Short mmCIF file of C-alpha atoms in Angstrom, two decimals:
data_model
loop_
_atom_site.label_atom_id
_atom_site.label_comp_id
_atom_site.label_asym_id
_atom_site.label_seq_id
_atom_site.Cartn_x
_atom_site.Cartn_y
_atom_site.Cartn_z
CA UNK A 1 0.00 0.00 0.00
CA UNK A 2 2.91 2.36 0.65
CA UNK A 3 3.90 2.05 -3.01
CA UNK A 4 0.40 3.29 -3.92
CA UNK A 5 0.74 6.32 -1.66
CA UNK A 6 4.20 7.01 -3.05
CA UNK A 7 2.85 6.81 -6.60
CA UNK A 8 -0.10 9.08 -5.85
CA UNK A 9 2.03 11.64 -4.01
CA UNK A 10 3.50 12.99 -7.25
CA UNK A 11 1.40 15.40 -9.36
CA UNK A 12 2.90 14.18 -12.65
CA UNK A 13 1.95 10.59 -11.90
CA UNK A 14 -1.53 11.69 -10.84
CA UNK A 15 -1.90 13.56 -14.13
CA UNK A 16 -0.86 10.41 -15.98
CA UNK A 17 -3.60 8.47 -14.19
CA UNK A 18 -6.10 11.24 -14.98
CA UNK A 19 -5.22 10.96 -18.67
CA UNK A 20 -5.53 7.18 -18.59
CA UNK A 21 -9.03 7.55 -17.15
CA UNK A 22 -10.08 8.85 -20.56
CA UNK A 23 -8.61 5.95 -22.54
CA UNK A 24 -5.51 3.73 -22.75
CA UNK A 25 -2.57 5.64 -24.23
CA UNK A 26 0.92 4.93 -25.48
CA UNK A 27 3.95 6.19 -23.59
CA UNK A 28 4.55 8.71 -26.38
CA UNK A 29 1.01 10.10 -26.20
CA UNK A 30 1.27 10.48 -22.44
CA UNK A 31 4.70 12.13 -22.63
CA UNK A 32 3.35 14.82 -24.99
CA UNK A 33 1.34 16.24 -22.08
CA UNK A 34 4.40 16.89 -19.89
CA UNK A 35 7.37 19.23 -20.30
CA UNK A 36 9.84 16.67 -18.97
CA UNK A 37 12.39 14.37 -20.57
CA UNK A 38 11.44 10.90 -21.76
CA UNK A 39 13.71 9.14 -19.24
CA UNK A 40 11.98 11.04 -16.44
CA UNK A 41 8.56 10.07 -17.78
CA UNK A 42 9.76 6.50 -18.08
CA UNK A 43 10.75 6.53 -14.41
CA UNK A 44 7.28 7.84 -13.50
CA UNK A 45 5.72 4.99 -15.51
CA UNK A 46 7.90 2.49 -13.64
CA UNK A 47 6.69 3.80 -10.27
CA UNK A 48 3.07 3.49 -11.41
CA UNK A 49 3.66 0.00 -12.73
CA UNK A 50 5.41 -1.15 -9.54
CA UNK A 51 2.43 0.13 -7.54
CA UNK A 52 0.17 -1.93 -9.86
CA UNK A 53 -1.80 1.18 -10.81
CA UNK A 54 -1.23 0.77 -14.56
CA UNK A 55 -0.92 -2.17 -16.91
CA UNK A 56 1.74 -1.95 -19.61
CA UNK A 57 1.75 -3.81 -22.90
CA UNK A 58 4.75 -3.66 -25.17
CA UNK A 59 4.31 -4.14 -28.90
CA UNK A 60 7.50 -3.56 -30.84
CA UNK A 61 8.92 -0.31 -29.48
CA UNK A 62 5.52 1.02 -28.39
CA UNK A 63 4.27 0.58 -24.83
CA UNK A 64 0.54 1.04 -24.27
CA UNK A 65 -0.61 1.80 -20.73
CA UNK A 66 -4.03 0.92 -19.29
CA UNK A 67 -5.52 2.17 -16.04
CA UNK A 68 -5.56 -0.46 -13.28
CA UNK A 69 -7.08 1.33 -10.27
CA UNK A 70 -9.29 -0.31 -7.67
CA UNK A 71 -12.23 1.77 -6.42
CA UNK A 72 -10.30 2.60 -3.25
CA UNK A 73 -7.23 3.68 -5.23
CA UNK A 74 -9.46 5.71 -7.55
CA UNK A 75 -10.98 7.44 -4.51
CA UNK A 76 -7.50 8.11 -3.09
CA UNK A 77 -6.48 9.62 -6.44
CA UNK A 78 -9.52 11.89 -6.41
CA UNK A 79 -8.81 12.85 -2.81
CA UNK A 80 -5.17 13.65 -3.59
CA UNK A 81 -6.21 15.67 -6.66
CA UNK A 82 -8.82 17.63 -4.73
CA UNK A 83 -6.52 18.55 -1.88
CA UNK A 84 -3.43 18.92 -4.07
CA UNK A 85 -1.12 16.64 -2.10
CA UNK A 86 2.48 16.76 -3.28
CA UNK A 87 2.11 19.67 -5.68
CA UNK A 88 5.21 20.58 -7.65
CA UNK A 89 6.15 23.21 -5.06
CA UNK A 90 6.01 20.90 -2.04
CA UNK A 91 7.44 17.65 -3.31
CA UNK A 92 8.38 15.45 -0.32
CA UNK A 93 12.07 15.33 0.53
CA UNK A 94 12.11 11.56 0.14
CA UNK A 95 10.52 11.60 -3.30
CA UNK A 96 12.64 13.67 -5.68
CA UNK A 97 12.16 13.55 -9.42
CA UNK A 98 12.45 9.85 -10.29
CA UNK A 99 15.78 8.60 -11.52
CA UNK A 100 15.95 8.01 -15.25
CA UNK A 101 15.51 4.43 -16.43
CA UNK A 102 16.67 2.71 -19.58
CA UNK A 103 13.17 1.73 -20.69
CA UNK A 104 12.36 2.49 -24.31
CA UNK A 105 9.42 4.84 -24.67
CA UNK B 1 -6.20 -23.58 -12.14
CA UNK B 2 -9.85 -23.80 -11.07
CA UNK B 3 -8.87 -24.02 -7.39
CA UNK B 4 -6.56 -21.03 -7.78
CA UNK B 5 -9.28 -19.00 -9.46
CA UNK B 6 -12.27 -19.95 -7.31
CA UNK B 7 -10.49 -20.96 -4.10
CA UNK B 8 -10.66 -17.52 -2.42
CA UNK B 9 -14.33 -17.11 -3.41
CA UNK B 10 -15.22 -20.55 -2.02
CA UNK B 11 -13.27 -19.84 1.18
CA UNK B 12 -15.10 -16.53 1.56
CA UNK B 13 -18.49 -18.20 0.98
CA UNK B 14 -17.69 -20.87 3.57
CA UNK B 15 -16.61 -18.24 6.11
CA UNK B 16 -19.86 -16.29 5.46
CA UNK B 17 -21.93 -19.44 6.03
CA UNK B 18 -19.95 -20.34 9.17
CA UNK B 19 -20.38 -16.82 10.54
CA UNK B 20 -24.11 -16.86 9.75
CA UNK B 21 -24.50 -20.25 11.48
CA UNK B 22 -22.54 -19.08 14.52
CA UNK B 23 -24.61 -15.90 14.83
CA UNK B 24 -27.87 -17.86 14.38
CA UNK B 25 -26.77 -20.26 17.10
CA UNK B 26 -25.85 -17.35 19.39
CA UNK B 27 -29.25 -15.82 18.68
CA UNK B 28 -31.14 -19.06 19.41
CA UNK B 29 -29.24 -19.46 22.69
CA UNK B 30 -30.15 -15.93 23.75
CA UNK B 31 -26.51 -14.80 23.78
CA UNK B 32 -27.39 -12.02 21.33
CA UNK B 33 -30.74 -10.74 20.09
CA UNK B 34 -32.31 -12.42 17.04
CA UNK B 35 -32.26 -9.24 14.98
CA UNK B 36 -28.65 -8.55 16.01
CA UNK B 37 -27.64 -11.85 14.38
CA UNK B 38 -29.56 -10.97 11.20
CA UNK B 39 -28.07 -7.46 11.09
CA UNK B 40 -24.52 -8.71 11.67
CA UNK B 41 -24.79 -11.23 8.81
CA UNK B 42 -26.17 -8.59 6.46
CA UNK B 43 -23.46 -6.09 7.42
CA UNK B 44 -20.79 -8.70 6.67
CA UNK B 45 -22.46 -9.49 3.33
CA UNK B 46 -22.51 -5.78 2.44
CA UNK B 47 -18.85 -5.33 3.35
CA UNK B 48 -17.93 -8.49 1.43
CA UNK B 49 -19.78 -7.19 -1.62
CA UNK B 50 -17.94 -3.87 -1.36
CA UNK B 51 -14.57 -5.60 -1.00
CA UNK B 52 -15.22 -7.77 -4.05
CA UNK B 53 -16.50 -4.91 -6.19
CA UNK B 54 -13.53 -2.77 -5.14
CA UNK B 55 -11.21 -4.81 -7.35
CA UNK B 56 -13.53 -5.06 -10.40
CA UNK B 57 -11.77 -2.16 -12.22
CA UNK B 58 -8.39 -3.77 -11.52
CA UNK B 59 -9.26 -6.92 -13.50
CA UNK B 60 -8.07 -5.54 -16.81
CA UNK B 61 -7.87 -8.97 -18.49
CA UNK B 62 -6.29 -9.68 -21.85
CA UNK B 63 -5.67 -7.18 -24.61
CA UNK B 64 -8.64 -6.22 -26.76
CA UNK B 65 -8.73 -5.53 -30.46
CA UNK B 66 -8.66 -1.72 -30.37
CA UNK B 67 -8.20 1.30 -28.13
CA UNK B 68 -11.96 1.99 -28.46
CA UNK B 69 -12.81 -1.48 -27.16
CA UNK B 70 -10.34 -1.01 -24.29
CA UNK B 71 -11.89 2.38 -23.47
CA UNK B 72 -15.42 0.94 -23.38
CA UNK B 73 -14.36 -2.01 -21.22
CA UNK B 74 -12.54 0.33 -18.84
CA UNK B 75 -15.58 2.62 -18.54
CA UNK B 76 -17.92 -0.32 -17.90
CA UNK B 77 -15.61 -1.77 -15.25
CA UNK B 78 -15.19 1.58 -13.48
CA UNK B 79 -18.93 2.27 -13.36
CA UNK B 80 -19.63 -1.30 -12.20
CA UNK B 81 -16.91 -1.22 -9.57
CA UNK B 82 -17.96 2.12 -8.15
CA UNK B 83 -21.70 1.44 -8.14
CA UNK B 84 -21.51 -2.00 -6.54
CA UNK B 85 -18.87 -0.91 -4.00
CA UNK B 86 -21.03 2.02 -2.91
CA UNK B 87 -24.11 -0.21 -2.86
CA UNK B 88 -22.31 -2.71 -0.62
CA UNK B 89 -21.27 0.02 1.80
CA UNK B 90 -24.79 1.50 1.85
CA UNK B 91 -26.23 -2.01 2.35
CA UNK B 92 -23.92 -2.51 5.35
CA UNK B 93 -24.75 0.93 6.72
CA UNK B 94 -28.49 0.40 6.40
CA UNK B 95 -28.38 -2.97 8.16
CA UNK B 96 -26.15 -1.53 10.89
CA UNK B 97 -28.14 1.59 11.71
CA UNK B 98 -31.56 1.77 10.00
CA UNK B 99 -34.78 0.26 11.42
CA UNK B 100 -35.44 -3.20 9.98
CA UNK B 101 -38.61 -1.99 8.27
CA UNK B 102 -36.46 0.41 6.26
CA UNK B 103 -33.26 -1.65 5.97
CA UNK B 104 -34.89 -4.64 4.26
CA UNK B 105 -36.50 -2.87 1.27
CA UNK B 106 -33.92 -0.10 0.98
CA UNK B 107 -30.94 -2.47 0.89
CA UNK B 108 -32.61 -4.57 -1.81
CA UNK B 109 -33.38 -1.46 -3.88
CA UNK B 110 -29.83 -0.13 -3.50
CA UNK B 111 -28.05 -3.37 -4.42
CA UNK B 112 -30.55 -4.20 -7.16
CA UNK B 113 -30.22 -0.69 -8.56
CA UNK B 114 -26.43 -0.94 -8.59
CA UNK B 115 -26.54 -4.27 -10.42
CA UNK B 116 -29.03 -2.87 -12.96
CA UNK B 117 -26.85 0.22 -13.46
CA UNK B 118 -23.77 -1.94 -13.96
CA UNK B 119 -25.44 -4.23 -16.47
CA UNK B 120 -27.23 -1.38 -18.23
CA UNK B 121 -24.08 0.70 -18.58
CA UNK B 122 -22.11 -2.31 -19.83
CA UNK B 123 -24.76 -3.04 -22.47
CA UNK B 124 -24.83 0.64 -23.46
CA UNK B 125 -21.02 0.72 -23.73
CA UNK B 126 -20.91 -2.28 -26.01
CA UNK B 127 -23.91 -1.41 -28.18
CA UNK B 128 -24.65 2.33 -28.40
CA UNK B 129 -21.09 3.58 -27.89
CA UNK B 130 -19.78 0.89 -30.21
CA UNK B 131 -22.01 1.99 -33.04
CA UNK B 132 -21.12 5.67 -32.35
CA UNK B 133 -17.35 5.13 -32.52
CA UNK B 134 -15.71 5.92 -35.87
CA UNK B 135 -14.34 2.42 -36.45
CA UNK B 136 -17.28 0.70 -34.83
CA UNK B 137 -14.75 -1.48 -33.00
#
């Protein structure tokens, strides 16, 4: 459960989940919504995947992400969005910008 | 495979039945009131329903043919998960706190309504929305 809280504490990851609520998207489509590097986005995706909040499917060099939130996790996401936990200006000391990973976007 | 898939559900059903039998026995022996036993069983059933429905949206299953089909399945699962989870919690709350004359019909209406909403929305997603989508996928 702590991995879920860690994943939901970051506004970028919450925005990713918000986008996936609309429909499944590829890593490239999701990255277009954020002014950050692809390795950073890839690290965010890894955190979400480790928390089991998204499902990833790789086809060739394209990874498609699907939302995988339980009702409780969905409610926690809405709660965090409403009260703005972990906004960009008050990122927790223990949760800096994720380290880049070698995953192909 | 079958045991792995249905084992937890069977174990949960057996524990529900054992709890119901224990509470009935306690009620018949005068240890607790008769309606307390009934209420406790119904509260547990409501919470069990909520716990089961909580994970409905997490069962993403295999890949579907198109993004549109994935989107419709996701929407149906989210609506079903939310409506049945809330219905389970309301069912438990009604049986815990409401008078029996209200709890019995209201809990049936709430759970029945949630099931109808879930099924209705799923049918709508896979018929109306399917025919509206550009590819019809």
